[in-house]
Amino acid sequence: MGYLKTTVLMAAMTALFMGVGYLLAGLGGAMAALAAAAAVNAYAWWNSDRMILRMHNAQLVPPGDRLGLHALTAELSRNAGLPEPKVYLIDTPQPNAFATGRNPANAAVAVTSGLMRSLSREELAGVIAHELAHIRNHDTAIMTVTATFAGAISILANFALFFGGSRERLGLIGTLLMMFLAPLAAALVQMAISRTREYAADKAGAEICGEPLWLASALEKIAVGAARIDNHAAERNPATAHMFIVNPLHIHKHDHLFATHPSTENRIAALRDMAVRSRGVAPRSGQRSAVNNRLSSTHATKRSGPWS
């Protein structure tokens, strides 16, 4: 169902882009817009990972790192049936992570120094498994394409006043409305796709690491950290916010139209339900699972060294 919804939303994004081109310059404009979108997306598809990693000043983590980040990623990659992605570290105190890359063979996982300091090994495994799920589901490519479409629609709409055809078809008021409504519609579709893919990655990530409650516990801590600690690189590049496991800019309480991520509370509830179903029994009211208790008891202490 998630893939069907994503397909429908991607088709809507393409139709919106062509529609703006048509309103600007007729049928020829629609075809030109489609050709331009194909060219821009091809460029973004090949280069987006390097651009995004540079935006966040991500540093490549060498194999055999003493904190075992490569070893953990390699183990989870085998569980997911994926080649091991490159691993990067972002020096920011906010706990967060994202995946990027055009396909599983050219993928990267980036985690922040704040994440490394905040989570236990089990919780870190849940986060990396979630990012590997995005890679396996080709979400990194999907989100690159939707972000490129959204940006291109905004640029086209801002050119509307310079095209006589749009004023003849819509009039001045209609043209001004299109300049505002087309980018808004594109942003809403992009956000809806992002929310859909996060739920799917939570489920697949829990299956990859073998324990939904590891990711649920990690999401709780990341949400608290993201709410109170600034991520300056993300603030400078808000178009990349949808890539992170939790919104690095602000926390949304509900799955409303303008949210780039689902409600963290809803995601945690879904993961806990998944854990209950996998065990076949429901925990008693007011009690935490044995695994969740173990996560709390093994919470990592503050690490020193290059990740500090």
PDB file of N, CA and C in Angstrom, residues 53-90:
ATOM      1  N   LEU A  53      26.115  15.535   1.380  1.00  0.00           N
ATOM      2  CA  LEU A  53      27.158  15.257   2.372  1.00  0.00           C
ATOM      3  C   LEU A  53      28.052  16.476   2.574  1.00  0.00           C
ATOM      4  N   ARG A  54      28.339  17.200   1.490  1.00  0.00           N
ATOM      5  CA  ARG A  54      29.133  18.430   1.616  1.00  0.00           C
ATOM      6  C   ARG A  54      28.367  19.500   2.378  1.00  0.00           C
ATOM      7  N   MET A  55      27.071  19.622   2.123  1.00  0.00           N
ATOM      8  CA  MET A  55      26.255  20.614   2.832  1.00  0.00           C
ATOM      9  C   MET A  55      26.358  20.451   4.344  1.00  0.00           C
ATOM     10  N   HIS A  56      26.432  19.193   4.788  1.00  0.00           N
ATOM     11  CA  HIS A  56      26.449  18.904   6.224  1.00  0.00           C
ATOM     12  C   HIS A  56      27.862  18.615   6.743  1.00  0.00           C
ATOM     13  N   ASN A  57      28.856  18.882   5.889  1.00  0.00           N
ATOM     14  CA  ASN A  57      30.263  18.704   6.277  1.00  0.00           C
ATOM     15  C   ASN A  57      30.508  17.303   6.858  1.00  0.00           C
ATOM     16  N   ALA A  58      29.937  16.309   6.206  1.00  0.00           N
ATOM     17  CA  ALA A  58      30.082  14.928   6.673  1.00  0.00           C
ATOM     18  C   ALA A  58      31.484  14.407   6.361  1.00  0.00           C
ATOM     19  N   GLN A  59      32.072  13.726   7.334  1.00  0.00           N
ATOM     20  CA  GLN A  59      33.419  13.171   7.196  1.00  0.00           C
ATOM     21  C   GLN A  59      33.348  11.647   7.094  1.00  0.00           C
ATOM     22  N   LEU A  60      34.075  11.103   6.120  1.00  0.00           N
ATOM     23  CA  LEU A  60      34.077   9.657   5.918  1.00  0.00           C
ATOM     24  C   LEU A  60      34.706   8.957   7.120  1.00  0.00           C
ATOM     25  N   VAL A  61      34.030   7.933   7.631  1.00  0.00           N
ATOM     26  CA  VAL A  61      34.547   7.145   8.752  1.00  0.00           C
ATOM     27  C   VAL A  61      35.357   5.980   8.183  1.00  0.00           C
ATOM     28  N   PRO A  62      36.616   5.825   8.570  1.00  0.00           N
ATOM     29  CA  PRO A  62      37.434   4.741   8.010  1.00  0.00           C
ATOM     30  C   PRO A  62      37.019   3.379   8.560  1.00  0.00           C
ATOM     31  N   PRO A  63      37.236   2.315   7.788  1.00  0.00           N
ATOM     32  CA  PRO A  63      36.961   0.969   8.298  1.00  0.00           C
ATOM     33  C   PRO A  63      37.785   0.690   9.554  1.00  0.00           C
ATOM     34  N   GLY A  64      37.254  -0.132  10.432  1.00  0.00           N
ATOM     35  CA  GLY A  64      37.964  -0.484  11.651  1.00  0.00           C
ATOM     36  C   GLY A  64      37.954   0.606  12.701  1.00  0.00           C
ATOM     37  N   ASP A  65      36.987   1.544  12.626  1.00  0.00           N
ATOM     38  CA  ASP A  65      36.920   2.601  13.641  1.00  0.00           C
ATOM     39  C   ASP A  65      36.726   1.978  15.013  1.00  0.00           C
ATOM     40  N   ARG A  66      37.264   2.619  16.025  1.00  0.00           N
ATOM     41  CA  ARG A  66      37.318   2.001  17.354  1.00  0.00           C
ATOM     42  C   ARG A  66      35.962   1.937  18.050  1.00  0.00           C
ATOM     43  N   LEU A  67      34.987   2.704  17.540  1.00  0.00           N
ATOM     44  CA  LEU A  67      33.648   2.611  18.122  1.00  0.00           C
ATOM     45  C   LEU A  67      32.790   1.533  17.461  1.00  0.00           C
ATOM     46  N   GLY A  68      33.321   0.911  16.431  1.00  0.00           N
ATOM     47  CA  GLY A  68      32.629  -0.209  15.809  1.00  0.00           C
ATOM     48  C   GLY A  68      31.471   0.172  14.909  1.00  0.00           C
ATOM     49  N   LEU A  69      31.465   1.416  14.421  1.00  0.00           N
ATOM     50  CA  LEU A  69      30.357   1.855  13.566  1.00  0.00           C
ATOM     51  C   LEU A  69      30.342   1.094  12.244  1.00  0.00           C
ATOM     52  N   HIS A  70      31.526   0.900  11.661  1.00  0.00           N
ATOM     53  CA  HIS A  70      31.605   0.131  10.417  1.00  0.00           C
ATOM     54  C   HIS A  70      31.175  -1.314  10.629  1.00  0.00           C
ATOM     55  N   ALA A  71      31.635  -1.923  11.700  1.00  0.00           N
ATOM     56  CA  ALA A  71      31.301  -3.331  11.954  1.00  0.00           C
ATOM     57  C   ALA A  71      29.797  -3.505  12.141  1.00  0.00           C
ATOM     58  N   LEU A  72      29.177  -2.590  12.878  1.00  0.00           N
ATOM     59  CA  LEU A  72      27.737  -2.670  13.101  1.00  0.00           C
ATOM     60  C   LEU A  72      26.979  -2.476  11.788  1.00  0.00           C
ATOM     61  N   THR A  73      27.416  -1.518  10.984  1.00  0.00           N
ATOM     62  CA  THR A  73      26.756  -1.269   9.702  1.00  0.00           C
ATOM     63  C   THR A  73      26.906  -2.459   8.766  1.00  0.00           C
ATOM     64  N   ALA A  74      28.093  -3.078   8.772  1.00  0.00           N
ATOM     65  CA  ALA A  74      28.326  -4.245   7.919  1.00  0.00           C
ATOM     66  C   ALA A  74      27.419  -5.408   8.322  1.00  0.00           C
ATOM     67  N   GLU A  75      27.284  -5.639   9.632  1.00  0.00           N
ATOM     68  CA  GLU A  75      26.427  -6.730  10.112  1.00  0.00           C
ATOM     69  C   GLU A  75      24.975  -6.507   9.708  1.00  0.00           C
ATOM     70  N   LEU A  76      24.496  -5.293   9.889  1.00  0.00           N
ATOM     71  CA  LEU A  76      23.109  -4.987   9.537  1.00  0.00           C
ATOM     72  C   LEU A  76      22.899  -5.011   8.026  1.00  0.00           C
ATOM     73  N   SER A  77      23.911  -4.619   7.265  1.00  0.00           N
ATOM     74  CA  SER A  77      23.813  -4.683   5.805  1.00  0.00           C
ATOM     75  C   SER A  77      23.655  -6.122   5.335  1.00  0.00           C
ATOM     76  N   ARG A  78      24.357  -7.033   5.968  1.00  0.00           N
ATOM     77  CA  ARG A  78      24.190  -8.450   5.629  1.00  0.00           C
ATOM     78  C   ARG A  78      22.772  -8.899   5.950  1.00  0.00           C
ATOM     79  N   ASN A  79      22.246  -8.475   7.090  1.00  0.00           N
ATOM     80  CA  ASN A  79      20.866  -8.839   7.444  1.00  0.00           C
ATOM     81  C   ASN A  79      19.874  -8.310   6.411  1.00  0.00           C
ATOM     82  N   ALA A  80      20.181  -7.124   5.870  1.00  0.00           N
ATOM     83  CA  ALA A  80      19.275  -6.496   4.903  1.00  0.00           C
ATOM     84  C   ALA A  80      19.492  -6.992   3.481  1.00  0.00           C
ATOM     85  N   GLY A  81      20.554  -7.776   3.262  1.00  0.00           N
ATOM     86  CA  GLY A  81      20.876  -8.238   1.911  1.00  0.00           C
ATOM     87  C   GLY A  81      21.407  -7.133   1.026  1.00  0.00           C
ATOM     88  N   LEU A  82      22.172  -6.203   1.620  1.00  0.00           N
ATOM     89  CA  LEU A  82      22.688  -5.041   0.903  1.00  0.00           C
ATOM     90  C   LEU A  82      24.211  -5.012   0.933  1.00  0.00           C
ATOM     91  N   PRO A  83      24.833  -4.404  -0.078  1.00  0.00           N
ATOM     92  CA  PRO A  83      26.269  -4.105   0.053  1.00  0.00           C
ATOM     93  C   PRO A  83      26.448  -3.059   1.142  1.00  0.00           C
ATOM     94  N   GLU A  84      27.586  -3.106   1.842  1.00  0.00           N
ATOM     95  CA  GLU A  84      27.794  -2.155   2.927  1.00  0.00           C
ATOM     96  C   GLU A  84      27.943  -0.745   2.355  1.00  0.00           C
ATOM     97  N   PRO A  85      27.145   0.203   2.836  1.00  0.00           N
ATOM     98  CA  PRO A  85      27.287   1.584   2.354  1.00  0.00           C
ATOM     99  C   PRO A  85      28.486   2.263   2.979  1.00  0.00           C
ATOM    100  N   LYS A  86      28.892   3.372   2.417  1.00  0.00           N
ATOM    101  CA  LYS A  86      29.886   4.207   3.068  1.00  0.00           C
ATOM    102  C   LYS A  86      29.273   4.811   4.331  1.00  0.00           C
ATOM    103  N   VAL A  87      30.110   5.053   5.320  1.00  0.00           N
ATOM    104  CA  VAL A  87      29.626   5.574   6.600  1.00  0.00           C
ATOM    105  C   VAL A  87      30.266   6.935   6.844  1.00  0.00           C
ATOM    106  N   TYR A  88      29.456   7.910   7.218  1.00  0.00           N
ATOM    107  CA  TYR A  88      29.932   9.279   7.442  1.00  0.00           C
ATOM    108  C   TYR A  88      29.527   9.761   8.829  1.00  0.00           C
ATOM    109  N   LEU A  89      30.313  10.668   9.350  1.00  0.00           N
ATOM    110  CA  LEU A  89      30.019  11.303  10.630  1.00  0.00           C
ATOM    111  C   LEU A  89      29.831  12.795  10.419  1.00  0.00           C
ATOM    112  N   ILE A  90      28.785  13.352  11.023  1.00  0.00           N
ATOM    113  CA  ILE A  90      28.509  14.788  10.988  1.00  0.00           C
ATOM    114  C   ILE A  90      28.742  15.342  12.388  1.00  0.00           C
TER     115      ILE A  90
END
